[in-house]
């Protein structure tokens, strides 16, 4: 037989495009259109509906960037269409290939009832099926003229203050049209079979069976009468569509999905509307499609619908009650997981899970983070402590260097906790049920021979409309189709139950899930990162002092205020806000929000401390850190011990200055660079020979693709050491050294100080930054040989190699730490602590001359200057504090990290303040002291082992309590937890390395 395969395939493509798809809507009539452009920000629905619009013609430009226009469309169904299905086709000027990144609309009836969202792949609104003819049609569209902000170059559209007012879109189509469902079904038949055929081997019998069936269908179709012959063509395809899948076929669990970034290339206020449009769309689809299941994560987005769109919320609640609209993930937002601190990461689950429990009585057992940029090694324990046990993500498939070896596996965190984890092999969280996607999932699935199930998040995200009726129709054909994976709609929980049952001995991955991409998100938008770090620590203080004052003095504990502020901070940990990858508008608002949060929390702290200290003239120091400091107990207040011998500052013989406090001897040369830091007790030099610490280094920073997201390894090829000092001198306190350096269009001021009685060199850096496409680093080259180093993460620390033996190690050339990194030789180590930075790198070289020792350099990443999506990223004044701590064990690193982030507070009062609870082991860090969220007055204490060893601490509450309960993060009794031992007013527990524990103490 002659091979005419390509002839038939080419025929299919042309006939589908030019004859069959246009016949889905064989008849149409124009609608009358009028528009009202809302001034300024979006208006309430009632105001938009009541506004008086002006006529507008199709083909007219509309929509200033970030503006809102209310379209009114009216018309009459022709009498001749009686008995047929009629839809309104409303094209606002969409680009078909960019769902979620352009104009969008939400359709309302005249009474304000929301109908569905409008998007590039979802422009229809059902008018009637069937119609009687003569019906009067009136619809309103709230249309958002969101500008296209996809880059890659700089754009003024990232902020309404710079976007201008030129119209962005052209009104393209506003029609009533007859919808021919038979032709529509034929389109789907042919699309599914054509896509399947393209994925099958050329020499397979199944491919040729489909080919001949398609040929027969096309032969049966009269191209001059597609609508009249579509049914006949469908009959020719029925046999190949009915052929069942083979028993070994891969099995795909389809989950309706619309990944919506809580902010990114649009501001938070627009996400509120994106979520409403998507929820309206998906509840409408649920009504039409009995098997369809849709999952939505991020409790914050559910809360927005409840607050801002009660009509949509009512539909959502109904769909949830039927098990069709599924709360997923159990987090407040799909947050970054690398940078949030221990308590913040815990509260993501507390507030997320509690929302779904309170609203629907639903307990989430899965964590849903398809788009997050890598996962910290402390996360599995937090997931378990929140009552969840599964994790889904997809982003790791974006890694540039190494292909992750598993799709279904157990992920083990720093404390040994394991979580069943799934990476969908479809490699997208916007699956459209195309044959190529499903074939890729089946081929790509790495668990073949041991497991057969994978998950496919299905639908357009970011306001692109979610799942479409076409996707549902494709899935119906793929339910059981020879040559294809099988497809079934089901919830994430149903998928994970199946995956766990079929693969109980799944492989184990230990440690962080590092994304080999988007490493610069640890540095971009430094003020957003400082705001986050400062807010986390202020929240700790506010809860601690308010709880202490409530128990001791009856101070009114600000439950509602703290709840609201926590949710605000958690929202800003979303994985495009805290990572610095959103437009200028988002980060401008974030800076204002963090300032407001700081003001509120400072007021709570001050009020609680006044209540605790009482009226008096004694100078008291409040210490919110989890360790005693200068005689003041942890989480208490008292008179600080007098410091020991002061710090001596003297000229250096070769130029520069010497600082000495009896513990460290520091030399700063004439260039203003630290050239020696000697640990006097150990008689050991900290810095590598010939190297300088506190060194600012400037690199070009122009990654190959994602400006704000990426820093590529080649940035290291070129470096400028900022060694020229424009000013050197003694600091204002007379005991520090101040250096000013001018470079490019920027200016850096550094102050080096050596606090009396403390073994740490403090480096305060202020940068007035006006560079473009550069990255600024702060270097500490150490004379220290270590094959690994420790970085603080949630509830502990993670070890990373200092070498690059393998491609996996080489790929981690930029990584995350919280308050410290620590390097150690047996018996002596060094810590570098910070108050607001996260990105860093560690490099090692062996010196080829002299002592041939090892130089290990720790560099903190301070600032970047990408042009997209915010062309003004990091421009302006920034302040950083770092400290170099020679002779530090891991215990010192932990303690100094807290010291740098929780400075003491001074006030006057009548008496000392005893801690609400103390612990007798420095290895055990109390991360939260608060009153229980349920308003009972119980005290909740959360703590963890921080050094990586076992501990048997004893806690001593400073108040009367009647009972002890070990709880989960939601402050509920934890089933199976070992009972603490109570002896009088003391409590003893046992902790594994890095184990976290939450105790709830009942008060009478």
Coordinates of C-alpha atoms in Angstrom, one line a residue, residues 54-323:
X54 CA -21.8 55.6 25.8
X55 CA -22.1 53.7 22.5
X56 CA -18.9 52.1 21.2
X57 CA -18.3 50.3 17.9
X58 CA -16.4 47.1 17.3
X59 CA -12.9 48.0 16.1
X60 CA -12.6 50.9 18.6
X61 CA -9.6 51.1 20.9
X62 CA -10.3 51.0 24.6
X63 CA -8.7 50.5 28.0
X64 CA -6.0 52.7 29.5
X65 CA -3.4 50.5 31.3
X66 CA -4.8 49.1 34.6
X67 CA -8.2 50.8 33.9
X68 CA -11.6 49.2 34.2
X69 CA -14.3 49.6 31.5
X70 CA -17.9 48.5 31.9
X71 CA -19.4 47.3 28.6
X72 CA -23.2 46.8 28.2
X73 CA -24.2 44.5 25.3
X74 CA -27.8 44.2 24.2
X75 CA -29.6 42.5 21.4
X76 CA -32.4 40.2 20.3
X77 CA -32.3 36.6 19.4
X78 CA -33.6 36.2 15.8
X79 CA -37.0 34.4 15.6
X80 CA -35.5 32.1 13.0
X81 CA -33.1 30.6 15.6
X82 CA -35.9 29.1 17.6
X83 CA -35.0 25.7 18.9
X84 CA -31.3 26.2 18.5
X85 CA -28.5 26.8 21.0
X86 CA -27.4 30.5 21.1
X87 CA -24.3 32.0 22.7
X88 CA -22.9 35.5 23.0
X89 CA -19.4 35.8 21.6
X90 CA -17.5 38.6 23.4
X91 CA -14.0 39.3 22.2
X92 CA -12.5 42.2 24.1
X93 CA -9.4 42.2 21.8
X94 CA -7.8 39.0 23.1
X95 CA -4.5 37.5 22.0
X96 CA -5.4 33.8 21.8
X97 CA -1.9 32.7 22.9
X98 CA -1.7 34.7 26.1
X99 CA -4.4 33.6 28.5
X100 CA -3.9 35.3 31.9
X101 CA -1.6 38.0 30.7
X102 CA -3.9 40.6 29.2
X103 CA -7.4 42.1 29.3
X104 CA -10.0 40.0 31.1
X105 CA -13.7 40.3 31.9
X106 CA -16.4 39.2 34.2
X107 CA -19.9 38.9 32.8
X108 CA -22.9 40.0 34.9
X109 CA -26.7 39.8 34.4
X110 CA -28.5 43.1 34.9
X111 CA -29.4 42.2 38.5
X112 CA -25.7 41.8 39.3
X113 CA -25.5 38.0 39.2
X114 CA -22.1 37.0 37.9
X115 CA -22.2 34.6 35.0
X116 CA -18.6 33.7 34.0
X117 CA -15.3 35.1 33.1
X118 CA -14.1 36.1 29.7
X119 CA -10.6 35.1 28.5
X120 CA -8.8 34.5 25.2
X121 CA -9.8 30.8 25.2
X122 CA -13.2 31.3 26.8
X123 CA -15.2 34.1 25.0
X124 CA -18.7 32.5 25.0
X125 CA -21.7 33.1 27.2
X126 CA -24.7 30.7 26.9
X127 CA -27.9 32.6 26.1
X128 CA -30.3 29.6 25.7
X129 CA -30.4 26.0 24.7
X130 CA -32.8 25.9 23.1
X131 CA -34.0 29.5 22.5
X132 CA -37.6 30.3 21.7
X133 CA -36.6 33.2 19.4
X134 CA -37.2 36.9 20.1
X135 CA -35.5 36.9 23.5
X136 CA -34.0 40.2 24.6
X137 CA -30.4 39.8 25.7
X138 CA -28.6 42.2 28.0
X139 CA -25.3 41.5 29.6
X140 CA -22.7 43.6 31.4
X141 CA -18.9 43.0 31.3
X142 CA -16.5 44.4 33.9
X143 CA -13.4 44.5 31.7
X144 CA -9.9 45.0 33.1
X145 CA -7.4 46.6 30.7
X146 CA -4.4 44.9 32.3
X147 CA -1.5 45.7 30.1
X148 CA 0.8 43.1 28.7
X149 CA 3.9 43.0 31.0
X150 CA 5.8 40.0 29.7
X151 CA 9.1 41.6 28.9
X152 CA 11.8 40.7 28.5
X153 CA 12.9 44.3 28.4
X154 CA 12.0 47.1 30.8
X155 CA 8.5 48.4 30.6
X156 CA 6.7 51.4 32.2
X157 CA 3.5 49.3 32.4
X158 CA 4.6 47.7 35.8
X159 CA 3.1 50.6 37.8
X160 CA 0.0 52.6 37.2
X161 CA 2.0 55.7 38.1
X162 CA 4.2 55.2 35.0
X163 CA 1.9 53.3 32.6
X164 CA 0.3 56.3 30.8
X165 CA -3.3 56.4 29.6
X166 CA -3.1 55.2 25.9
X167 CA -5.8 52.6 25.1
X168 CA -4.3 49.1 25.0
X169 CA -7.0 46.9 23.3
X170 CA -9.3 46.9 20.3
X171 CA -12.9 45.7 20.7
X172 CA -13.0 42.8 18.3
X173 CA -16.3 40.9 18.3
X174 CA -19.6 41.4 20.1
X175 CA -22.1 39.0 18.5
X176 CA -25.0 36.6 19.1
X177 CA -24.3 33.3 17.4
X178 CA -25.8 29.9 16.8
X179 CA -23.7 27.2 18.5
X180 CA -23.7 23.9 16.6
X181 CA -22.8 21.3 19.2
X182 CA -22.4 18.5 16.7
X183 CA -19.8 20.4 14.8
X184 CA -18.1 21.3 18.1
X185 CA -18.0 17.7 19.1
X186 CA -16.6 16.8 15.7
X187 CA -13.8 19.3 16.2
X188 CA -12.9 17.6 19.5
X189 CA -13.1 14.1 18.0
X190 CA -10.7 15.1 15.3
X191 CA -8.4 17.1 17.6
X192 CA -8.0 14.2 20.0
X193 CA -7.5 11.6 17.3
X194 CA -5.1 13.8 15.4
X195 CA -3.0 14.6 18.4
X196 CA -3.0 10.9 19.5
X197 CA -2.0 9.8 16.0
X198 CA 0.9 12.2 16.0
X199 CA 2.3 10.6 19.2
X200 CA 2.1 7.0 18.1
X201 CA 4.9 5.3 16.3
X202 CA 4.7 5.7 12.5
X203 CA 4.7 1.9 12.0
X204 CA 2.1 1.1 14.6
X205 CA -1.2 -0.4 13.5
X206 CA -3.2 1.8 15.9
X207 CA -1.8 5.0 14.2
X208 CA -2.9 3.7 10.8
X209 CA -6.3 2.7 12.1
X210 CA -6.9 6.2 13.2
X211 CA -5.5 7.6 10.0
X212 CA -8.0 5.7 7.9
X213 CA -10.9 6.5 10.2
X214 CA -10.0 10.2 9.9
X215 CA -9.8 9.9 6.2
X216 CA -13.3 8.3 6.1
X217 CA -14.7 11.0 8.3
X218 CA -13.3 13.7 6.0
X219 CA -14.7 11.9 3.0
X220 CA -18.1 11.9 4.6
X221 CA -18.0 15.6 5.3
X222 CA -19.5 18.0 2.7
X223 CA -17.2 21.0 3.0
X224 CA -20.1 23.1 1.5
X225 CA -22.4 21.8 4.2
X226 CA -20.3 21.1 7.3
X227 CA -23.2 21.6 9.7
X228 CA -25.4 19.2 7.7
X229 CA -22.9 16.4 7.5
X230 CA -21.0 16.7 10.8
X231 CA -23.0 13.9 12.4
X232 CA -22.2 11.6 9.5
X233 CA -18.5 12.4 9.8
X234 CA -18.6 11.6 13.6
X235 CA -20.1 8.2 12.9
X236 CA -17.0 7.3 10.9
X237 CA -14.9 8.0 14.0
X238 CA -17.0 6.1 16.6
X239 CA -15.1 2.8 16.3
X240 CA -11.6 4.2 16.8
X241 CA -12.8 6.4 19.7
X242 CA -14.4 3.3 21.3
X243 CA -11.3 1.2 21.3
X244 CA -10.2 0.7 25.0
X245 CA -6.8 1.4 26.4
X246 CA -4.4 -1.4 27.1
X247 CA -4.2 -2.7 30.6
X248 CA -0.7 -1.3 31.1
X249 CA -1.6 2.2 30.1
X250 CA -0.4 5.1 32.2
X251 CA -3.2 6.5 34.4
X252 CA -3.6 10.2 34.7
X253 CA -5.6 11.9 37.5
X254 CA -6.8 15.1 36.0
X255 CA -7.4 17.9 38.5
X256 CA -9.2 21.1 37.3
X257 CA -6.8 23.9 38.1
X258 CA -6.0 27.5 37.6
X259 CA -2.7 28.5 39.1
X260 CA -3.2 32.2 40.0
X261 CA -0.2 34.1 41.2
X262 CA -1.4 36.2 44.2
X263 CA 0.6 39.0 42.6
X264 CA 3.1 39.0 39.8
X265 CA 2.7 41.0 36.6
X266 CA -0.3 42.6 38.2
X267 CA -1.0 44.1 41.7
X268 CA -2.8 42.4 44.6
X269 CA -6.0 44.2 43.9
X270 CA -6.2 42.7 40.4
X271 CA -5.6 39.2 41.7
X272 CA -8.8 39.7 43.8
X273 CA -10.7 40.1 40.5
X274 CA -8.8 37.3 38.7
X275 CA -9.8 34.9 41.4
X276 CA -13.5 36.0 41.2
X277 CA -13.5 35.6 37.4
X278 CA -12.0 32.1 37.6
X279 CA -14.3 31.0 40.4
X280 CA -17.3 32.1 38.4
X281 CA -16.0 30.3 35.4
X282 CA -15.3 27.1 37.3
X283 CA -18.6 27.0 39.2
X284 CA -20.4 27.4 35.9
X285 CA -18.4 24.6 34.3
X286 CA -19.2 22.3 37.3
X287 CA -22.9 22.9 36.6
X288 CA -22.5 21.8 33.0
X289 CA -20.0 18.9 33.4
X290 CA -21.0 16.2 36.0
X291 CA -17.6 14.5 36.2
X292 CA -15.5 17.6 36.4
X293 CA -13.6 18.4 39.6
X294 CA -11.8 21.7 40.3
X295 CA -9.2 22.3 43.0
X296 CA -8.2 25.8 44.2
X297 CA -5.4 26.5 46.7
X298 CA -4.4 29.5 48.7
X299 CA -6.9 30.3 51.5
X300 CA -6.2 34.0 50.9
X301 CA -7.8 33.8 47.5
X302 CA -10.8 32.0 48.9
X303 CA -11.1 34.8 51.5
X304 CA -10.9 37.4 48.8
X305 CA -13.9 35.8 47.0
X306 CA -15.8 35.7 50.3
X307 CA -15.1 39.4 51.1
X308 CA -15.3 41.0 47.7
X309 CA -17.7 38.8 45.6
X310 CA -20.4 37.3 47.9
X311 CA -22.5 36.2 44.9
X312 CA -19.6 34.1 43.5
X313 CA -18.9 32.9 47.1
X314 CA -22.4 31.5 47.3
X315 CA -21.8 29.4 44.2
X316 CA -18.4 28.3 45.4
X317 CA -19.9 27.1 48.7
X318 CA -22.5 25.1 46.9
X319 CA -19.9 23.5 44.7
X320 CA -17.7 22.7 47.7
X321 CA -20.7 21.0 49.4
X322 CA -21.0 18.7 46.4
X323 CA -17.3 17.8 46.5

